[in-house]
PDB file of C-alpha atoms and ligand atoms in Angstrom:
ATOM      1  CA  UNK A  16     153.583  48.453 372.291  1.00  0.00           C
ATOM      2  CA  UNK A  17     154.879  49.845 375.543  1.00  0.00           C
ATOM      3  CA  UNK A  18     153.256  47.608 378.183  1.00  0.00           C
ATOM      4  CA  UNK A  19     154.466  48.940 381.517  1.00  0.00           C
ATOM      5  CA  UNK A  20     151.820  47.157 383.576  1.00  0.00           C
ATOM      6  CA  UNK A  21     151.754  43.617 382.207  1.00  0.00           C
ATOM      7  CA  UNK A  22     151.021  41.144 384.993  1.00  0.00           C
ATOM      8  CA  UNK A  23     149.798  43.841 387.390  1.00  0.00           C
ATOM      9  CA  UNK A  24     146.311  44.424 388.751  1.00  0.00           C
ATOM     10  CA  UNK A  25     144.977  47.948 389.087  1.00  0.00           C
ATOM     11  CA  UNK A  26     141.786  49.104 390.793  1.00  0.00           C
ATOM     12  CA  UNK A  27     140.081  52.358 389.796  1.00  0.00           C
ATOM     13  CA  UNK A  28     137.125  53.935 391.637  1.00  0.00           C
ATOM     14  CA  UNK A  29     134.634  56.102 389.782  1.00  0.00           C
ATOM     15  CA  UNK A  30     135.832  54.046 386.833  1.00  0.00           C
ATOM     16  CA  UNK A  31     132.808  54.660 384.626  1.00  0.00           C
ATOM     17  CA  UNK A  32     133.227  58.458 384.650  1.00  0.00           C
ATOM     18  CA  UNK A  33     135.183  60.724 382.341  1.00  0.00           C
ATOM     19  CA  UNK A  34     138.589  60.605 384.042  1.00  0.00           C
ATOM     20  CA  UNK A  35     138.153  57.145 385.630  1.00  0.00           C
ATOM     21  CA  UNK A  36     137.377  55.444 382.330  1.00  0.00           C
ATOM     22  CA  UNK A  37     140.341  57.154 380.628  1.00  0.00           C
ATOM     23  CA  UNK A  38     142.622  55.900 383.425  1.00  0.00           C
ATOM     24  CA  UNK A  39     141.180  52.376 383.246  1.00  0.00           C
ATOM     25  CA  UNK A  40     141.578  52.267 379.466  1.00  0.00           C
ATOM     26  CA  UNK A  41     145.129  53.625 379.603  1.00  0.00           C
ATOM     27  CA  UNK A  42     146.193  51.114 382.282  1.00  0.00           C
ATOM     28  CA  UNK A  43     144.571  48.258 380.337  1.00  0.00           C
ATOM     29  CA  UNK A  44     146.222  49.396 377.096  1.00  0.00           C
ATOM     30  CA  UNK A  45     149.578  48.984 378.838  1.00  0.00           C
ATOM     31  CA  UNK A  46     148.809  45.468 380.011  1.00  0.00           C
ATOM     32  CA  UNK A  47     147.188  45.883 383.446  1.00  0.00           C
ATOM     33  CA  UNK A  48     144.246  43.814 384.590  1.00  0.00           C
ATOM     34  CA  UNK A  49     141.751  46.449 385.684  1.00  0.00           C
ATOM     35  CA  UNK A  50     139.212  46.311 388.486  1.00  0.00           C
ATOM     36  CA  UNK A  51     136.472  48.885 387.984  1.00  0.00           C
ATOM     37  CA  UNK A  52     134.298  50.188 390.812  1.00  0.00           C
ATOM     38  CA  UNK A  53     131.401  52.548 390.138  1.00  0.00           C
ATOM     39  CA  UNK A  54     127.893  53.291 391.297  1.00  0.00           C
ATOM     40  CA  UNK A  55     126.627  53.303 387.698  1.00  0.00           C
ATOM     41  CA  UNK A  56     126.030  49.650 386.814  1.00  0.00           C
ATOM     42  CA  UNK A  57     125.202  50.297 383.164  1.00  0.00           C
ATOM     43  CA  UNK A  58     128.204  52.460 382.343  1.00  0.00           C
ATOM     44  CA  UNK A  59     130.494  50.195 384.377  1.00  0.00           C
ATOM     45  CA  UNK A  60     129.212  47.093 382.626  1.00  0.00           C
ATOM     46  CA  UNK A  61     129.689  48.746 379.227  1.00  0.00           C
ATOM     47  CA  UNK A  62     133.289  49.682 380.073  1.00  0.00           C
ATOM     48  CA  UNK A  63     134.052  46.150 381.268  1.00  0.00           C
ATOM     49  CA  UNK A  64     132.556  44.684 378.067  1.00  0.00           C
ATOM     50  CA  UNK A  65     134.446  47.081 375.827  1.00  0.00           C
ATOM     51  CA  UNK A  66     137.784  46.335 377.532  1.00  0.00           C
ATOM     52  CA  UNK A  67     137.147  42.606 377.297  1.00  0.00           C
ATOM     53  CA  UNK A  68     136.263  42.963 373.611  1.00  0.00           C
ATOM     54  CA  UNK A  69     139.757  44.432 373.165  1.00  0.00           C
ATOM     55  CA  UNK A  70     141.243  41.349 374.818  1.00  0.00           C
ATOM     56  CA  UNK A  71     141.903  43.028 378.193  1.00  0.00           C
ATOM     57  CA  UNK A  72     141.267  41.535 381.609  1.00  0.00           C
ATOM     58  CA  UNK A  73     138.647  43.647 383.369  1.00  0.00           C
ATOM     59  CA  UNK A  74     136.230  43.145 386.250  1.00  0.00           C
ATOM     60  CA  UNK A  75     133.447  45.575 387.115  1.00  0.00           C
ATOM     61  CA  UNK A  76     131.990  45.686 390.625  1.00  0.00           C
ATOM     62  CA  UNK A  77     128.999  47.919 391.267  1.00  0.00           C
ATOM     63  CA  UNK A  78     129.252  49.686 394.625  1.00  0.00           C
ATOM     64  CA  UNK A  79     128.399  52.868 396.469  1.00  0.00           C
ATOM     65  CA  UNK A  80     131.888  53.726 397.722  1.00  0.00           C
ATOM     66  CA  UNK A  81     130.520  55.853 400.547  1.00  0.00           C
ATOM     67  CA  UNK A  82     129.955  52.605 402.498  1.00  0.00           C
ATOM     68  CA  UNK A  83     132.776  50.447 403.815  1.00  0.00           C
ATOM     69  CA  UNK A  84     130.826  47.187 403.468  1.00  0.00           C
ATOM     70  CA  UNK A  85     130.118  47.956 399.785  1.00  0.00           C
ATOM     71  CA  UNK A  86     133.810  48.755 399.179  1.00  0.00           C
ATOM     72  CA  UNK A  87     134.798  45.513 400.888  1.00  0.00           C
ATOM     73  CA  UNK A  88     132.437  43.401 398.740  1.00  0.00           C
ATOM     74  CA  UNK A  89     133.644  45.102 395.541  1.00  0.00           C
ATOM     75  CA  UNK A  90     137.289  44.791 396.551  1.00  0.00           C
ATOM     76  CA  UNK A  91     136.878  41.085 397.353  1.00  0.00           C
ATOM     77  CA  UNK A  92     135.203  40.375 393.999  1.00  0.00           C
ATOM     78  CA  UNK A  93     137.983  42.137 392.080  1.00  0.00           C
ATOM     79  CA  UNK A  94     140.782  40.527 394.137  1.00  0.00           C
ATOM     80  CA  UNK A  95     139.247  37.064 393.603  1.00  0.00           C
ATOM     81  CA  UNK A  96     138.820  37.646 389.874  1.00  0.00           C
ATOM     82  CA  UNK A  97     142.002  39.520 388.952  1.00  0.00           C
ATOM     83  CA  UNK A  98     144.316  39.153 391.956  1.00  0.00           C
ATOM     84  CA  UNK A  99     145.005  41.732 394.667  1.00  0.00           C
ATOM     85  CA  UNK A 100     145.645  45.183 393.202  1.00  0.00           C
ATOM     86  CA  UNK A 101     149.162  46.600 393.367  1.00  0.00           C
ATOM     87  CA  UNK A 102     147.893  49.859 391.872  1.00  0.00           C
ATOM     88  CA  UNK A 103     144.990  51.723 393.475  1.00  0.00           C
ATOM     89  CA  UNK A 104     143.515  54.858 391.933  1.00  0.00           C
ATOM     90  CA  UNK A 105     141.179  56.627 394.362  1.00  0.00           C
ATOM     91  CA  UNK A 106     139.527  58.591 391.587  1.00  0.00           C
ATOM     92  CA  UNK A 107     135.857  58.799 392.549  1.00  0.00           C
ATOM     93  CA  UNK A 108     134.501  62.256 393.300  1.00  0.00           C
ATOM     94  CA  UNK A 109     131.328  64.315 393.228  1.00  0.00           C
ATOM     95  CA  UNK A 110     130.804  68.075 393.275  1.00  0.00           C
ATOM     96  CA  UNK A 111     127.102  68.762 393.826  1.00  0.00           C
ATOM     97  CA  UNK A 112     125.604  72.074 392.772  1.00  0.00           C
ATOM     98  CA  UNK A 113     122.105  73.481 393.133  1.00  0.00           C
ATOM     99  CA  UNK A 114     120.819  75.095 389.929  1.00  0.00           C
ATOM    100  CA  UNK A 115     124.406  75.240 388.676  1.00  0.00           C
ATOM    101  CA  UNK A 116     125.659  77.018 391.794  1.00  0.00           C
ATOM    102  CA  UNK A 117     127.796  75.963 394.760  1.00  0.00           C
ATOM    103  CA  UNK A 118     125.869  76.421 398.009  1.00  0.00           C
ATOM    104  CA  UNK A 119     127.255  78.671 400.754  1.00  0.00           C
ATOM    105  CA  UNK A 120     127.801  77.380 404.263  1.00  0.00           C
ATOM    106  CA  UNK A 121     124.533  78.867 405.543  1.00  0.00           C
ATOM    107  CA  UNK A 122     122.577  77.114 402.784  1.00  0.00           C
ATOM    108  CA  UNK A 123     124.280  73.709 402.836  1.00  0.00           C
ATOM    109  CA  UNK A 124     122.093  70.749 403.824  1.00  0.00           C
ATOM    110  CA  UNK A 125     124.098  68.629 406.293  1.00  0.00           C
ATOM    111  CA  UNK A 126     123.132  65.531 404.267  1.00  0.00           C
ATOM    112  CA  UNK A 127     124.879  66.978 401.195  1.00  0.00           C
ATOM    113  CA  UNK A 128     127.982  67.738 403.278  1.00  0.00           C
ATOM    114  CA  UNK A 129     128.053  64.179 404.660  1.00  0.00           C
ATOM    115  CA  UNK A 130     127.552  62.664 401.204  1.00  0.00           C
ATOM    116  CA  UNK A 131     130.474  64.568 399.654  1.00  0.00           C
ATOM    117  CA  UNK A 132     132.784  63.749 402.553  1.00  0.00           C
ATOM    118  CA  UNK A 133     131.910  60.073 402.411  1.00  0.00           C
ATOM    119  CA  UNK A 134     132.149  59.709 398.614  1.00  0.00           C
ATOM    120  CA  UNK A 135     135.243  61.876 398.044  1.00  0.00           C
ATOM    121  CA  UNK A 136     137.261  61.289 401.210  1.00  0.00           C
ATOM    122  CA  UNK A 137     136.036  58.277 403.178  1.00  0.00           C
ATOM    123  CA  UNK A 138     136.093  56.067 400.082  1.00  0.00           C
ATOM    124  CA  UNK A 139     139.831  56.731 399.655  1.00  0.00           C
ATOM    125  CA  UNK A 140     140.391  55.550 403.216  1.00  0.00           C
ATOM    126  CA  UNK A 141     138.148  52.497 402.746  1.00  0.00           C
ATOM    127  CA  UNK A 142     139.880  51.297 399.562  1.00  0.00           C
ATOM    128  CA  UNK A 143     143.360  52.098 400.857  1.00  0.00           C
ATOM    129  CA  UNK A 144     142.540  50.250 404.084  1.00  0.00           C
ATOM    130  CA  UNK A 145     141.559  47.243 401.977  1.00  0.00           C
ATOM    131  CA  UNK A 146     144.407  47.345 399.441  1.00  0.00           C
ATOM    132  CA  UNK A 147     147.383  48.407 401.587  1.00  0.00           C
ATOM    133  CA  UNK A 148     147.908  45.104 403.493  1.00  0.00           C
ATOM    134  CA  UNK A 149     148.569  43.274 400.198  1.00  0.00           C
ATOM    135  CA  UNK A 150     150.921  46.025 399.023  1.00  0.00           C
ATOM    136  CA  UNK A 151     152.857  45.958 402.296  1.00  0.00           C
ATOM    137  CA  UNK A 152     153.110  42.168 402.091  1.00  0.00           C
ATOM    138  CA  UNK A 153     154.336  42.317 398.477  1.00  0.00           C
ATOM    139  CA  UNK A 154     156.597  45.283 399.265  1.00  0.00           C
ATOM    140  CA  UNK A 155     155.320  47.083 396.196  1.00  0.00           C
ATOM    141  CA  UNK A 156     152.394  49.372 395.642  1.00  0.00           C
ATOM    142  CA  UNK A 157     151.156  52.516 393.990  1.00  0.00           C
ATOM    143  CA  UNK A 158     148.331  54.601 395.420  1.00  0.00           C
ATOM    144  CA  UNK A 159     147.113  57.624 393.465  1.00  0.00           C
ATOM    145  CA  UNK A 160     144.545  59.994 394.960  1.00  0.00           C
ATOM    146  CA  UNK A 161     142.502  62.275 392.686  1.00  0.00           C
ATOM    147  CA  UNK A 162     142.583  65.682 394.334  1.00  0.00           C
ATOM    148  CA  UNK A 163     141.941  68.970 392.511  1.00  0.00           C
ATOM    149  CA  UNK A 164     143.479  72.410 392.170  1.00  0.00           C
ATOM    150  CA  UNK A 165     140.402  73.398 394.218  1.00  0.00           C
ATOM    151  CA  UNK A 166     141.981  71.475 397.114  1.00  0.00           C
ATOM    152  CA  UNK A 167     145.053  73.728 396.951  1.00  0.00           C
ATOM    153  CA  UNK A 168     143.700  77.168 396.072  1.00  0.00           C
ATOM    154  CA  UNK A 169     140.381  78.947 396.641  1.00  0.00           C
ATOM    155  CA  UNK A 170     138.069  78.376 393.705  1.00  0.00           C
ATOM    156  CA  UNK A 171     134.567  79.875 393.756  1.00  0.00           C
ATOM    157  CA  UNK A 172     133.122  77.302 391.330  1.00  0.00           C
ATOM    158  CA  UNK A 173     133.026  74.559 393.944  1.00  0.00           C
ATOM    159  CA  UNK A 174     131.471  74.398 397.403  1.00  0.00           C
ATOM    160  CA  UNK A 175     133.414  74.088 400.654  1.00  0.00           C
ATOM    161  CA  UNK A 176     132.696  70.375 401.014  1.00  0.00           C
ATOM    162  CA  UNK A 177     134.445  69.671 397.708  1.00  0.00           C
ATOM    163  CA  UNK A 178     137.437  71.906 398.537  1.00  0.00           C
ATOM    164  CA  UNK A 179     137.735  70.353 402.006  1.00  0.00           C
ATOM    165  CA  UNK A 180     137.697  66.779 400.717  1.00  0.00           C
ATOM    166  CA  UNK A 181     140.222  67.543 397.977  1.00  0.00           C
ATOM    167  CA  UNK A 182     142.523  69.235 400.524  1.00  0.00           C
ATOM    168  CA  UNK A 183     141.917  66.239 402.797  1.00  0.00           C
ATOM    169  CA  UNK A 184     143.111  63.884 400.063  1.00  0.00           C
ATOM    170  CA  UNK A 185     146.391  65.811 399.937  1.00  0.00           C
ATOM    171  CA  UNK A 186     146.768  65.353 403.708  1.00  0.00           C
ATOM    172  CA  UNK A 187     146.102  61.630 403.327  1.00  0.00           C
ATOM    173  CA  UNK A 188     148.610  61.444 400.466  1.00  0.00           C
ATOM    174  CA  UNK A 189     151.444  62.817 402.594  1.00  0.00           C
ATOM    175  CA  UNK A 190     150.531  60.853 405.696  1.00  0.00           C
ATOM    176  CA  UNK A 191     150.157  57.529 403.885  1.00  0.00           C
ATOM    177  CA  UNK A 192     153.359  58.199 401.901  1.00  0.00           C
ATOM    178  CA  UNK A 193     155.172  58.449 405.242  1.00  0.00           C
ATOM    179  CA  UNK A 194     153.501  55.328 406.638  1.00  0.00           C
ATOM    180  CA  UNK A 195     153.995  53.141 403.567  1.00  0.00           C
ATOM    181  CA  UNK A 196     157.329  54.334 402.154  1.00  0.00           C
ATOM    182  CA  UNK A 197     159.483  51.739 403.908  1.00  0.00           C
ATOM    183  CA  UNK A 198     157.433  49.025 402.177  1.00  0.00           C
ATOM    184  CA  UNK A 199     158.145  50.450 398.693  1.00  0.00           C
ATOM    185  CA  UNK A 200     154.558  51.661 398.443  1.00  0.00           C
ATOM    186  CA  UNK A 201     154.283  55.156 396.973  1.00  0.00           C
ATOM    187  CA  UNK A 202     151.338  57.495 397.486  1.00  0.00           C
ATOM    188  CA  UNK A 203     150.831  60.525 395.255  1.00  0.00           C
ATOM    189  CA  UNK A 204     148.024  62.855 394.248  1.00  0.00           C
ATOM    190  CA  UNK A 205     146.922  64.500 391.040  1.00  0.00           C
ATOM    191  CA  UNK A 206     145.319  67.941 391.063  1.00  0.00           C
ATOM    192  CA  UNK A 207     143.423  68.358 387.799  1.00  0.00           C
ATOM    193  CA  UNK A 208     142.278  71.755 386.621  1.00  0.00           C
ATOM    194  CA  UNK A 209     139.179  72.006 384.418  1.00  0.00           C
ATOM    195  CA  UNK A 210     138.879  68.726 382.523  1.00  0.00           C
ATOM    196  CA  UNK A 211     136.248  68.044 379.904  1.00  0.00           C
ATOM    197  CA  UNK A 212     134.018  65.381 381.555  1.00  0.00           C
ATOM    198  CA  UNK A 213     130.348  65.073 382.575  1.00  0.00           C
ATOM    199  CA  UNK A 214     131.264  66.683 385.922  1.00  0.00           C
ATOM    200  CA  UNK A 215     131.712  70.042 384.137  1.00  0.00           C
ATOM    201  CA  UNK A 216     128.067  70.044 383.137  1.00  0.00           C
ATOM    202  CA  UNK A 217     127.135  70.721 386.779  1.00  0.00           C
ATOM    203  CA  UNK A 218     127.838  74.429 386.084  1.00  0.00           C
ATOM    204  CA  UNK A 219     126.751  76.774 383.244  1.00  0.00           C
ATOM    205  CA  UNK A 220     128.983  76.917 380.143  1.00  0.00           C
ATOM    206  CA  UNK A 221     129.950  80.579 380.884  1.00  0.00           C
ATOM    207  CA  UNK A 222     131.775  79.405 384.007  1.00  0.00           C
ATOM    208  CA  UNK A 223     133.863  76.886 382.090  1.00  0.00           C
ATOM    209  CA  UNK A 224     134.566  79.546 379.440  1.00  0.00           C
ATOM    210  CA  UNK A 225     135.748  81.955 382.142  1.00  0.00           C
ATOM    211  CA  UNK A 226     138.186  79.334 383.440  1.00  0.00           C
ATOM    212  CA  UNK A 227     139.522  78.747 379.939  1.00  0.00           C
ATOM    213  CA  UNK A 228     140.258  82.484 379.592  1.00  0.00           C
ATOM    214  CA  UNK A 229     142.498  82.452 382.700  1.00  0.00           C
ATOM    215  CA  UNK A 230     144.177  79.129 381.916  1.00  0.00           C
ATOM    216  CA  UNK A 231     147.674  79.557 380.456  1.00  0.00           C
ATOM    217  CA  UNK A 232     146.958  77.004 377.731  1.00  0.00           C
ATOM    218  CA  UNK A 233     143.528  78.577 376.946  1.00  0.00           C
ATOM    219  CA  UNK A 234     141.647  75.287 376.831  1.00  0.00           C
ATOM    220  CA  UNK A 235     140.100  72.603 378.993  1.00  0.00           C
ATOM    221  CA  UNK A 236     142.103  69.459 379.694  1.00  0.00           C
ATOM    222  CA  UNK A 237     141.179  66.007 378.460  1.00  0.00           C
ATOM    223  CA  UNK A 238     140.664  62.910 380.627  1.00  0.00           C
ATOM    224  CA  UNK A 239     143.533  61.267 378.722  1.00  0.00           C
ATOM    225  CA  UNK A 240     145.890  64.022 379.879  1.00  0.00           C
ATOM    226  CA  UNK A 241     145.016  63.233 383.498  1.00  0.00           C
ATOM    227  CA  UNK A 242     145.410  59.512 382.785  1.00  0.00           C
ATOM    228  CA  UNK A 243     148.949  60.097 381.472  1.00  0.00           C
ATOM    229  CA  UNK A 244     149.974  61.660 384.808  1.00  0.00           C
ATOM    230  CA  UNK A 245     148.315  58.807 386.669  1.00  0.00           C
ATOM    231  CA  UNK A 246     150.233  56.225 384.646  1.00  0.00           C
ATOM    232  CA  UNK A 247     153.489  57.991 385.464  1.00  0.00           C
ATOM    233  CA  UNK A 248     152.804  57.704 389.216  1.00  0.00           C
ATOM    234  CA  UNK A 249     151.771  54.056 388.727  1.00  0.00           C
ATOM    235  CA  UNK A 250     154.892  53.187 386.748  1.00  0.00           C
ATOM    236  CA  UNK A 251     158.378  52.038 387.682  1.00  0.00           C
ATOM    237  CA  UNK A 252     159.715  55.369 386.423  1.00  0.00           C
ATOM    238  CA  UNK A 253     158.106  57.000 389.480  1.00  0.00           C
ATOM    239  CA  UNK A 254     159.436  54.470 392.012  1.00  0.00           C
ATOM    240  CA  UNK A 255     161.248  57.122 394.124  1.00  0.00           C
ATOM    241  CA  UNK A 256     158.460  59.714 393.892  1.00  0.00           C
ATOM    242  CA  UNK A 257     156.097  59.774 396.857  1.00  0.00           C
ATOM    243  CA  UNK A 258     153.982  62.222 398.848  1.00  0.00           C
ATOM    244  CA  UNK A 259     153.676  64.549 395.853  1.00  0.00           C
ATOM    245  CA  UNK A 260     150.821  66.453 394.267  1.00  0.00           C
ATOM    246  CA  UNK A 261     150.995  67.063 390.524  1.00  0.00           C
ATOM    247  CA  UNK A 262     148.812  69.741 388.912  1.00  0.00           C
ATOM    248  CA  UNK A 263     147.426  68.721 385.531  1.00  0.00           C
ATOM    249  CA  UNK A 264     145.764  72.027 384.860  1.00  0.00           C
ATOM    250  CA  UNK A 265     147.282  73.656 381.772  1.00  0.00           C
ATOM    251  CA  UNK A 266     148.476  76.523 383.955  1.00  0.00           C
ATOM    252  CA  UNK A 267     145.175  77.351 385.673  1.00  0.00           C
ATOM    253  CA  UNK A 268     145.769  78.731 389.196  1.00  0.00           C
ATOM    254  CA  UNK A 269     149.372  77.390 389.140  1.00  0.00           C
ATOM    255  CA  UNK A 270     149.069  76.337 392.781  1.00  0.00           C
TER     256      UNK A 270
HETATM  257  N1  NAD B  20     136.464  67.084 385.618  1.00  0.00           N
HETATM  258  C1  NAD B  20     137.195  67.980 386.238  1.00  0.00           C
HETATM  259  O1  NAD B  20     137.335  69.117 385.788  1.00  0.00           O
HETATM  260  C2  NAD B  20     137.894  67.632 387.523  1.00  0.00           C
HETATM  261  C3  NAD B  20     138.764  68.603 388.080  1.00  0.00           C
HETATM  262  C4  NAD B  20     139.424  68.295 389.252  1.00  0.00           C
HETATM  263  C5  NAD B  20     139.253  67.075 389.859  1.00  0.00           C
HETATM  264  N2  NAD B  20     138.415  66.158 389.305  1.00  0.00           N
HETATM  265  C6  NAD B  20     138.237  64.891 390.006  1.00  0.00           C
HETATM  266  O2  NAD B  20     138.452  63.790 389.143  1.00  0.00           O
HETATM  267  C7  NAD B  20     137.659  62.697 389.582  1.00  0.00           C
HETATM  268  C8  NAD B  20     136.833  62.148 388.425  1.00  0.00           C
HETATM  269  O3  NAD B  20     135.997  63.188 387.956  1.00  0.00           O
HETATM  270  P1  NAD B  20     135.234  63.134 386.564  1.00  0.00           P
HETATM  271  O4  NAD B  20     135.315  64.501 386.013  1.00  0.00           O
HETATM  272  O5  NAD B  20     135.701  61.982 385.765  1.00  0.00           O
HETATM  273  O6  NAD B  20     133.736  62.916 387.083  1.00  0.00           O
HETATM  274  P2  NAD B  20     132.544  62.072 386.454  1.00  0.00           P
HETATM  275  O7  NAD B  20     131.315  62.665 387.033  1.00  0.00           O
HETATM  276  O8  NAD B  20     132.690  61.966 384.970  1.00  0.00           O
HETATM  277  O9  NAD B  20     132.777  60.609 387.057  1.00  0.00           O
HETATM  278  C9  NAD B  20     132.570  60.278 388.404  1.00  0.00           C
HETATM  279  C10 NAD B  20     132.201  58.825 388.480  1.00  0.00           C
HETATM  280  O10 NAD B  20     132.056  58.481 389.873  1.00  0.00           O
HETATM  281  C11 NAD B  20     130.901  57.673 389.998  1.00  0.00           C
HETATM  282  N3  NAD B  20     130.352  57.813 391.359  1.00  0.00           N
HETATM  283  C12 NAD B  20     129.753  58.894 391.906  1.00  0.00           C
HETATM  284  N4  NAD B  20     129.365  58.624 393.153  1.00  0.00           N
HETATM  285  C13 NAD B  20     129.724  57.349 393.419  1.00  0.00           C
HETATM  286  C14 NAD B  20     129.571  56.501 394.536  1.00  0.00           C
HETATM  287  N5  NAD B  20     128.961  56.904 395.653  1.00  0.00           N
HETATM  288  N6  NAD B  20     130.047  55.226 394.449  1.00  0.00           N
HETATM  289  C15 NAD B  20     130.656  54.794 393.319  1.00  0.00           C
HETATM  290  N7  NAD B  20     130.820  55.562 392.231  1.00  0.00           N
HETATM  291  C16 NAD B  20     130.355  56.819 392.277  1.00  0.00           C
HETATM  292  C17 NAD B  20     129.937  58.170 388.954  1.00  0.00           C
HETATM  293  O11 NAD B  20     128.955  57.171 388.637  1.00  0.00           O
HETATM  294  C18 NAD B  20     130.864  58.492 387.786  1.00  0.00           C
HETATM  295  O12 NAD B  20     131.031  57.378 386.935  1.00  0.00           O
HETATM  296  C19 NAD B  20     136.798  63.221 390.731  1.00  0.00           C
HETATM  297  O13 NAD B  20     137.414  62.894 391.964  1.00  0.00           O
HETATM  298  C20 NAD B  20     136.811  64.708 390.524  1.00  0.00           C
HETATM  299  O14 NAD B  20     136.607  65.427 391.722  1.00  0.00           O
HETATM  300  C21 NAD B  20     137.721  66.407 388.145  1.00  0.00           C
END
């Protein structure tokens, strides 16, 4: 078996979701110890148990990543249990809709705006703030931010808060790549297109079908296809790749 991550600790946020769990499983399958952070205690606990049953080292920490103190407690538990992570995947993200529809600016409750910014964007800062000192000290690190094609091109399926946070993650990717490069820490982003996960169920099926029709590959992506790109950025093969955004979108939008 190809085990590119033996001896390394990885931390994945939103780890119990469609893409997060595929990334956690793929990293674990290649030898990484995986720290799992998610709001959903049941799904997170199940993932931890299933990885352990396969003989993998995994540690689940329940946390609401929109709060720094919760991120700190989860990070500390994982670092104590598995060692400080050299791979950080800022994967968590939400895209709220109301009755299957993205709200316009004049309809948007400020609380919803704040929630999306804190879950999608602030959490990436919180976890990177916590994990980067260890990476700088070790002079090795991989940070992968989960953006979206909706952070690069206008997409009417999502609301402005989602697009703004996903564009913000690209800004953070470039800025942190510049700050951390001299310490051999790379920072890259993935921009998935339409990927078959529970998040897609926030909109009616016709909308997903319409995307499929204008996607070059005429299908939705799978979480495993996003995980493959993530593992590339996390690997040694990508050691001189930093500040980049990779679309994993089957040719949708081609941003
Ligand atoms: N599915 C897609 O088509 C798609 C496209 C582009 C980008 N993305 C991005 O990929 C990432 C993963 O998406 P997914 O499709 O797997 O979504 P998902 O809904 O399947 O998973 C999201 C996970 O995040 C967790 N979560 C939500 N709020 C949290 C909080 N406050 N604290 C801790 N955990 C929290 C949820 O419990 C869930 O397990 C997101 O950043 C999303 O924006 C997804």
